[in-house]
Coordinates of C-alpha atoms and ligand atoms in Angstrom, one line a residue:
M24 CA 79.2 84.6 92.5
D25 CA 80.7 85.2 89.1
L26 CA 79.8 82.0 87.3
A27 CA 82.2 82.5 84.4
K28 CA 85.1 82.3 87.0
T29 CA 83.6 79.6 89.0
V30 CA 85.3 76.2 88.9
I31 CA 83.1 73.2 89.2
L32 CA 84.4 69.7 89.9
T33 CA 82.2 66.6 89.9
G34 CA 83.2 63.0 89.9
D35 CA 81.9 59.6 89.1
R36 CA 83.2 56.3 90.4
P37 CA 83.5 54.0 87.4
T38 CA 81.9 50.8 88.6
G39 CA 79.2 50.3 86.0
P40 CA 76.9 52.1 83.6
L41 CA 75.2 55.3 84.8
H42 CA 71.5 55.3 85.3
L43 CA 68.5 57.7 85.5
G44 CA 69.2 58.5 89.1
H45 CA 72.7 59.8 88.1
Y46 CA 70.9 61.9 85.5
T47 CA 68.5 63.7 87.8
G48 CA 71.0 63.8 90.7
A49 CA 74.1 65.0 88.9
L50 CA 74.3 64.9 85.1
A51 CA 71.4 67.3 84.4
N52 CA 73.1 69.9 86.5
R53 CA 76.4 69.3 84.7
V54 CA 74.8 69.8 81.3
R55 CA 73.1 73.0 82.5
L56 CA 76.3 74.5 84.0
Q57 CA 78.8 73.4 81.4
S58 CA 78.5 76.6 79.3
Q59 CA 78.6 78.9 82.3
C60 CA 81.4 77.6 84.5
R61 CA 84.8 76.0 84.1
T62 CA 83.8 72.4 84.5
Y63 CA 85.9 69.4 85.3
V64 CA 84.5 65.9 85.4
L65 CA 86.8 63.5 87.2
I66 CA 86.5 59.8 86.5
A67 CA 87.6 58.5 89.9
D68 CA 89.0 55.1 89.0
L69 CA 91.3 55.0 92.1
Q70 CA 88.4 55.7 94.4
A71 CA 86.4 53.0 92.6
L72 CA 89.2 50.6 93.3
T73 CA 89.0 51.2 97.1
D74 CA 86.1 48.7 97.3
N75 CA 86.9 46.8 94.1
S76 CA 90.6 45.9 94.5
D77 CA 89.9 42.3 93.7
R78 CA 87.9 43.2 90.6
P79 CA 90.0 45.8 88.7
E80 CA 88.6 44.8 85.3
I81 CA 85.2 46.2 86.4
V82 CA 86.8 49.6 87.0
S83 CA 88.9 49.7 83.9
Q84 CA 85.9 48.8 81.7
A85 CA 83.6 51.2 83.4
V86 CA 86.0 54.1 82.8
W87 CA 84.9 54.2 79.1
E88 CA 81.3 53.5 79.9
V89 CA 81.1 56.4 82.3
L90 CA 82.9 58.7 79.8
L91 CA 80.4 57.6 77.1
D92 CA 77.4 58.2 79.4
N93 CA 78.6 61.7 80.2
L94 CA 79.0 62.5 76.6
A95 CA 75.8 60.8 75.6
V96 CA 73.7 63.1 77.9
G97 CA 75.1 66.1 76.2
L98 CA 78.3 67.1 77.9
D99 CA 80.5 68.8 75.3
P100 CA 84.2 67.9 75.4
E101 CA 85.0 71.4 74.0
Q102 CA 83.6 72.9 77.2
V103 CA 84.2 70.2 79.8
T104 CA 87.5 68.7 80.8
F105 CA 87.4 65.0 81.5
V106 CA 90.1 63.8 83.8
L107 CA 91.1 60.3 84.8
Q108 CA 92.1 60.2 88.4
S109 CA 94.9 57.7 88.1
G110 CA 96.5 59.9 85.4
V111 CA 97.1 62.6 88.0
P112 CA 99.6 61.1 90.6
E113 CA 99.9 64.5 92.2
L114 CA 96.4 63.8 93.8
A115 CA 98.0 61.0 95.7
E116 CA 100.6 63.3 97.2
L117 CA 98.0 65.8 98.2
T118 CA 96.1 63.0 99.8
Q119 CA 99.2 62.0 101.8
L120 CA 99.5 65.6 103.1
Y121 CA 95.8 65.7 104.1
L122 CA 95.9 62.3 105.8
N123 CA 97.7 64.0 108.7
L124 CA 94.9 66.5 109.2
V125 CA 92.1 64.0 109.9
T126 CA 91.7 61.5 112.6
L127 CA 90.7 57.9 112.3
A128 CA 87.8 58.5 114.7
K129 CA 86.5 61.3 112.4
L130 CA 86.7 59.1 109.3
Q131 CA 84.9 56.3 111.1
R132 CA 82.1 58.7 112.1
N133 CA 81.5 60.0 108.6
P134 CA 77.8 59.2 107.9
T135 CA 78.4 58.4 104.2
V136 CA 81.3 56.1 104.8
K137 CA 79.5 54.5 107.7
E138 CA 76.4 53.8 105.6
E139 CA 78.5 52.4 102.7
M140 CA 80.5 50.2 105.2
R141 CA 77.3 48.8 106.5
E142 CA 76.0 48.1 103.0
K143 CA 79.2 46.3 102.1
G144 CA 79.3 44.5 105.5
Y145 CA 82.9 45.5 106.1
G146 CA 82.9 45.9 109.9
A147 CA 86.4 46.2 111.3
N148 CA 87.9 44.7 108.1
V149 CA 87.3 47.9 106.1
P150 CA 90.1 48.5 103.6
A151 CA 92.1 51.5 104.8
G152 CA 91.9 53.0 101.3
F153 CA 88.1 52.9 101.5
L154 CA 87.9 54.4 104.9
C155 CA 90.2 57.2 103.7
Y156 CA 88.4 57.9 100.4
P157 CA 86.9 61.2 101.7
V158 CA 90.5 62.4 102.1
S159 CA 91.4 61.5 98.6
Q160 CA 88.2 63.2 97.5
A161 CA 89.4 66.3 99.4
A162 CA 92.5 66.1 97.2
D163 CA 90.4 65.9 94.1
I164 CA 88.3 68.9 95.1
T165 CA 91.1 71.2 96.3
G166 CA 93.6 70.0 93.6
F167 CA 91.3 71.5 91.0
K168 CA 90.6 74.6 93.1
A169 CA 86.9 73.8 92.8
D170 CA 84.5 76.5 94.1
L171 CA 81.4 74.3 93.6
V172 CA 80.9 70.6 93.9
P173 CA 77.6 69.5 92.6
V174 CA 76.8 66.3 94.5
G175 CA 73.8 64.3 95.7
E176 CA 72.7 64.6 99.3
D177 CA 74.5 61.4 100.2
Q178 CA 77.9 63.1 99.4
L179 CA 77.4 66.1 101.7
P180 CA 79.4 64.7 104.6
V181 CA 82.3 64.1 102.2
V182 CA 82.3 67.7 101.0
E183 CA 82.1 68.8 104.6
Q184 CA 85.2 66.7 105.4
T185 CA 87.0 68.5 102.5
R186 CA 86.0 71.9 104.0
E187 CA 87.4 70.8 107.4
I188 CA 90.7 69.8 105.8
V189 CA 90.9 73.1 104.0
R190 CA 90.2 75.0 107.2
R191 CA 92.9 73.0 109.1
F192 CA 95.5 73.2 106.3
N193 CA 95.0 77.0 105.8
S194 CA 95.1 77.7 109.6
I195 CA 98.3 75.7 110.1
Y196 CA 100.2 76.5 107.0
G197 CA 98.7 79.7 105.8
E198 CA 95.9 80.6 103.4
T199 CA 96.6 78.2 100.5
L200 CA 93.6 76.0 99.5
V201 CA 90.4 77.2 98.0
M202 CA 87.3 76.6 100.2
S203 CA 84.7 74.8 98.2
E204 CA 81.0 74.5 98.6
A205 CA 78.6 71.6 97.9
M206 CA 75.9 72.3 95.4
M207 CA 72.7 70.3 95.9
P208 CA 70.5 69.2 93.1
A209 CA 66.9 70.5 93.0
V210 CA 64.3 69.1 95.4
G211 CA 63.0 65.8 94.1
A212 CA 66.2 65.1 92.2
R213 CA 66.7 61.8 94.0
L214 CA 65.0 59.2 92.0
P215 CA 63.6 56.1 93.7
G216 CA 64.5 52.6 92.4
T217 CA 62.1 50.6 90.2
D218 CA 61.5 48.5 93.3
G219 CA 60.2 51.5 95.3
R220 CA 63.3 51.7 97.5
A221 CA 64.4 55.3 98.2
K222 CA 67.6 55.1 96.1
M223 CA 68.3 53.9 92.6
G224 CA 71.6 52.0 92.5
A225 CA 73.4 49.6 90.2
S226 CA 74.3 47.3 93.0
L227 CA 70.6 47.3 94.2
A228 CA 69.4 45.9 90.8
N229 CA 66.7 48.5 90.7
A230 CA 68.1 50.9 88.1
I231 CA 67.2 51.9 84.5
N232 CA 70.5 52.6 82.8
L233 CA 71.1 55.5 80.3
S234 CA 72.3 52.9 77.9
D235 CA 69.4 50.4 78.2
P236 CA 67.8 49.6 74.9
P237 CA 64.0 50.3 74.5
G238 CA 63.0 46.6 75.1
V239 CA 64.9 46.5 78.4
V240 CA 63.4 49.9 79.5
R241 CA 59.9 48.6 78.8
E242 CA 60.5 45.4 80.6
K243 CA 61.9 47.2 83.7
V244 CA 59.0 49.7 83.7
M245 CA 56.3 47.0 83.4
S246 CA 57.7 45.2 86.4
M247 CA 57.9 48.4 88.5
Y248 CA 56.7 48.6 92.0
T249 CA 53.6 50.9 92.3
D250 CA 51.0 51.1 95.0
P251 CA 50.9 47.9 97.1
T252 CA 47.5 48.8 98.6
R253 CA 45.8 48.8 95.2
K254 CA 44.3 45.5 94.1
R255 CA 42.2 46.6 91.1
A256 CA 42.4 49.4 88.6
T257 CA 39.1 50.8 90.0
D258 CA 40.6 51.1 93.5
P259 CA 41.7 54.6 94.4
G260 CA 45.5 54.7 94.0
H261 CA 48.3 56.5 95.9
V262 CA 50.5 58.8 93.9
E263 CA 52.9 59.8 96.7
G264 CA 55.7 57.3 97.2
N265 CA 54.8 55.6 93.9
P266 CA 57.9 55.5 91.8
V267 CA 56.0 55.4 88.5
F268 CA 54.8 59.0 89.2
A269 CA 58.2 60.1 90.6
Y270 CA 59.6 59.2 87.2
L271 CA 56.8 60.9 85.3
D272 CA 57.4 64.0 87.4
A273 CA 61.1 63.9 86.4
F274 CA 60.9 63.0 82.8
D275 CA 57.5 63.6 81.2
P276 CA 57.8 66.9 79.2
D277 CA 54.0 67.3 79.4
Q278 CA 53.3 67.9 83.1
D279 CA 49.7 68.8 82.5
R280 CA 49.1 65.3 81.3
V281 CA 50.9 64.0 84.4
S282 CA 48.5 66.0 86.6
D283 CA 45.5 64.5 84.7
L284 CA 47.0 61.0 85.1
K285 CA 47.5 61.5 88.8
A286 CA 43.9 62.7 89.3
A287 CA 42.6 59.7 87.3
Y288 CA 44.9 57.3 89.3
R289 CA 43.7 58.7 92.7
A290 CA 40.1 58.4 91.5
G291 CA 40.6 54.8 90.4
R292 CA 39.9 55.6 86.7
V293 CA 43.2 54.4 85.3
G294 CA 45.1 51.2 85.8
D295 CA 48.7 50.5 86.6
V296 CA 49.3 48.9 83.3
A297 CA 48.2 52.0 81.3
V298 CA 50.3 54.4 83.5
K299 CA 53.3 52.1 83.1
E300 CA 52.8 51.9 79.3
H301 CA 52.8 55.7 79.2
L302 CA 55.9 55.9 81.4
A303 CA 57.7 53.4 79.2
E304 CA 57.0 55.6 76.1
V305 CA 58.2 58.7 78.0
L306 CA 61.4 57.1 79.0
V307 CA 62.1 55.5 75.6
D308 CA 61.6 59.0 74.0
F309 CA 63.9 60.6 76.6
L310 CA 66.6 58.1 76.2
E311 CA 66.5 58.0 72.4
P312 CA 68.8 61.0 71.7
I313 CA 71.1 59.8 74.5
R314 CA 71.4 56.4 72.8
E315 CA 72.0 58.0 69.5
R316 CA 74.9 60.2 70.8
R317 CA 76.3 57.2 72.6
T318 CA 76.4 55.1 69.4
W319 CA 77.9 58.0 67.5
R320 CA 80.7 58.3 70.1
E321 CA 81.2 54.6 70.4
R322 CA 82.2 54.5 66.7
R323 CA 84.9 57.0 67.4
R324 CA 87.2 55.2 69.8
D325 CA 90.3 57.3 68.9
E326 CA 88.5 60.5 69.6
L327 CA 87.2 59.1 72.9
R328 CA 90.8 58.3 74.0
D329 CA 91.9 61.8 73.0
I330 CA 89.2 63.4 75.0
L331 CA 90.3 61.6 78.2
F332 CA 94.0 61.8 77.5
S333 CA 94.2 65.5 76.7
G334 CA 91.7 66.3 79.5
T335 CA 93.9 64.4 82.0
A336 CA 97.0 66.2 80.8
Q337 CA 95.3 69.5 81.2
G338 CA 93.9 68.6 84.6
R339 CA 97.3 67.3 85.8
Q340 CA 98.9 70.8 85.2
V341 CA 96.3 72.4 87.5
V342 CA 96.7 69.9 90.3
A343 CA 100.5 69.9 90.0
R344 CA 100.4 73.7 90.6
T345 CA 98.2 73.2 93.7
L346 CA 100.6 70.5 95.0
E347 CA 103.6 72.8 94.5
K348 CA 101.8 75.6 96.4
A349 CA 100.8 73.2 99.2
L350 CA 104.3 71.8 99.6
A351 CA 105.7 75.3 99.6
A352 CA 103.1 76.3 102.3
V353 CA 104.1 73.4 104.4
G354 CA 107.7 74.5 103.9
L355 CA 109.3 71.3 102.8
P356 CA 112.4 71.9 100.7
A357 CA 111.3 71.6 97.1
V358 CA 113.9 69.1 96.1
A359 CA 111.7 66.9 93.9
D360 CA 111.3 69.5 91.1
K361 CA 115.0 70.3 91.0
Q362 CA 115.8 66.6 91.0
A363 CA 113.5 66.0 88.1
A364 CA 115.1 68.8 86.2
S365 CA 118.6 67.5 86.8
I366 CA 117.6 63.9 85.9
S367 CA 116.2 65.1 82.6
E368 CA 119.6 66.8 82.0
V369 CA 121.4 63.6 82.5
V370 CA 119.3 61.3 80.4
Ligands
LIG21 N1 82.5 60.0 95.8 C1 81.8 60.4 94.6 C2 80.6 59.4 94.3 O1 80.5 58.4 95.0 C3 82.7 60.4 93.4 C4 83.8 61.4 93.4 C5 85.1 61.2 93.4 C6 83.6 62.9 93.5 N2 85.8 62.4 93.5 C7 84.9 63.4 93.5 C8 82.5 63.7 93.5 C9 85.1 64.8 93.6 C10 82.7 65.1 93.6 C11 84.0 65.6 93.6 O2 79.9 59.6 93.5

């Protein structure tokens, strides 16, 4: 694959601050790929609203937090185009076209959606918009003609749904949409929560946020889950399944030291507190430049607005072209464009 011509689309649901799990699962890949590929980052506010319709202020605030987090980890607005989903109404029209190509039964069987519905306790009262978010995400992905979609494992069924829609659309209406592929993060990219659960999540209250100040990071680390079988520092400890070591694997720049610590922990020669103190330092050091860039950006609100507004305008042009092609492929008379042109002549 010619990376320079490869289009990448990733997206975040703005529902709160991004955390270390987002970093290992998605952001690190974005930073790495930004100089090689054409990268769009979609801030999916309409998708975030599908399960927050009664709390829109959460979404509108988180839009700026998520943009700041992305810039803070080192995404360069000169290279990456940031797009606000609600600023591209053409995505909604693409969604409308695609909704006819999936069945209700299929959406209900989507493992990701199913799991999220279970977590939220929706049952039969799932908002239709939420059930259909994979279709709107298919519009995101195809609208930008994305070749690659870097996502965590949990989003694979959503990308697979996109691929099915593309296959169906192209076979009914002729070759029109770009077939995209999911790109998985490296093995071990999924970070456990501070409570030892398999996933770090804002709603699970087990996350260390990229914007957490040092004091909060230390506090969260010192109260982390470790090895429940270990009563004293002299007991042999378990490294596997111990989130403290998972974090050291992911963030300690000195991996030799991590190996030594693991050996000492297994042998019962180092206590939990000492390992945690070390991890707290590693994380505070890792987050320091991120915090600095964030503060720098926060002071430049006008530039922040410009980044999102100009990126959205640019993204909108791309999606509008895809929509035009899609409508033409379906064969609907292209009245809307001509009408818009004649209206602008009148007013
Ligand atoms: N569903 C994704 C998530 O939960 C967010 C998202 C929206 C997305 N649109 C996208 C991801 C397009 C990749 C491509 O994180």
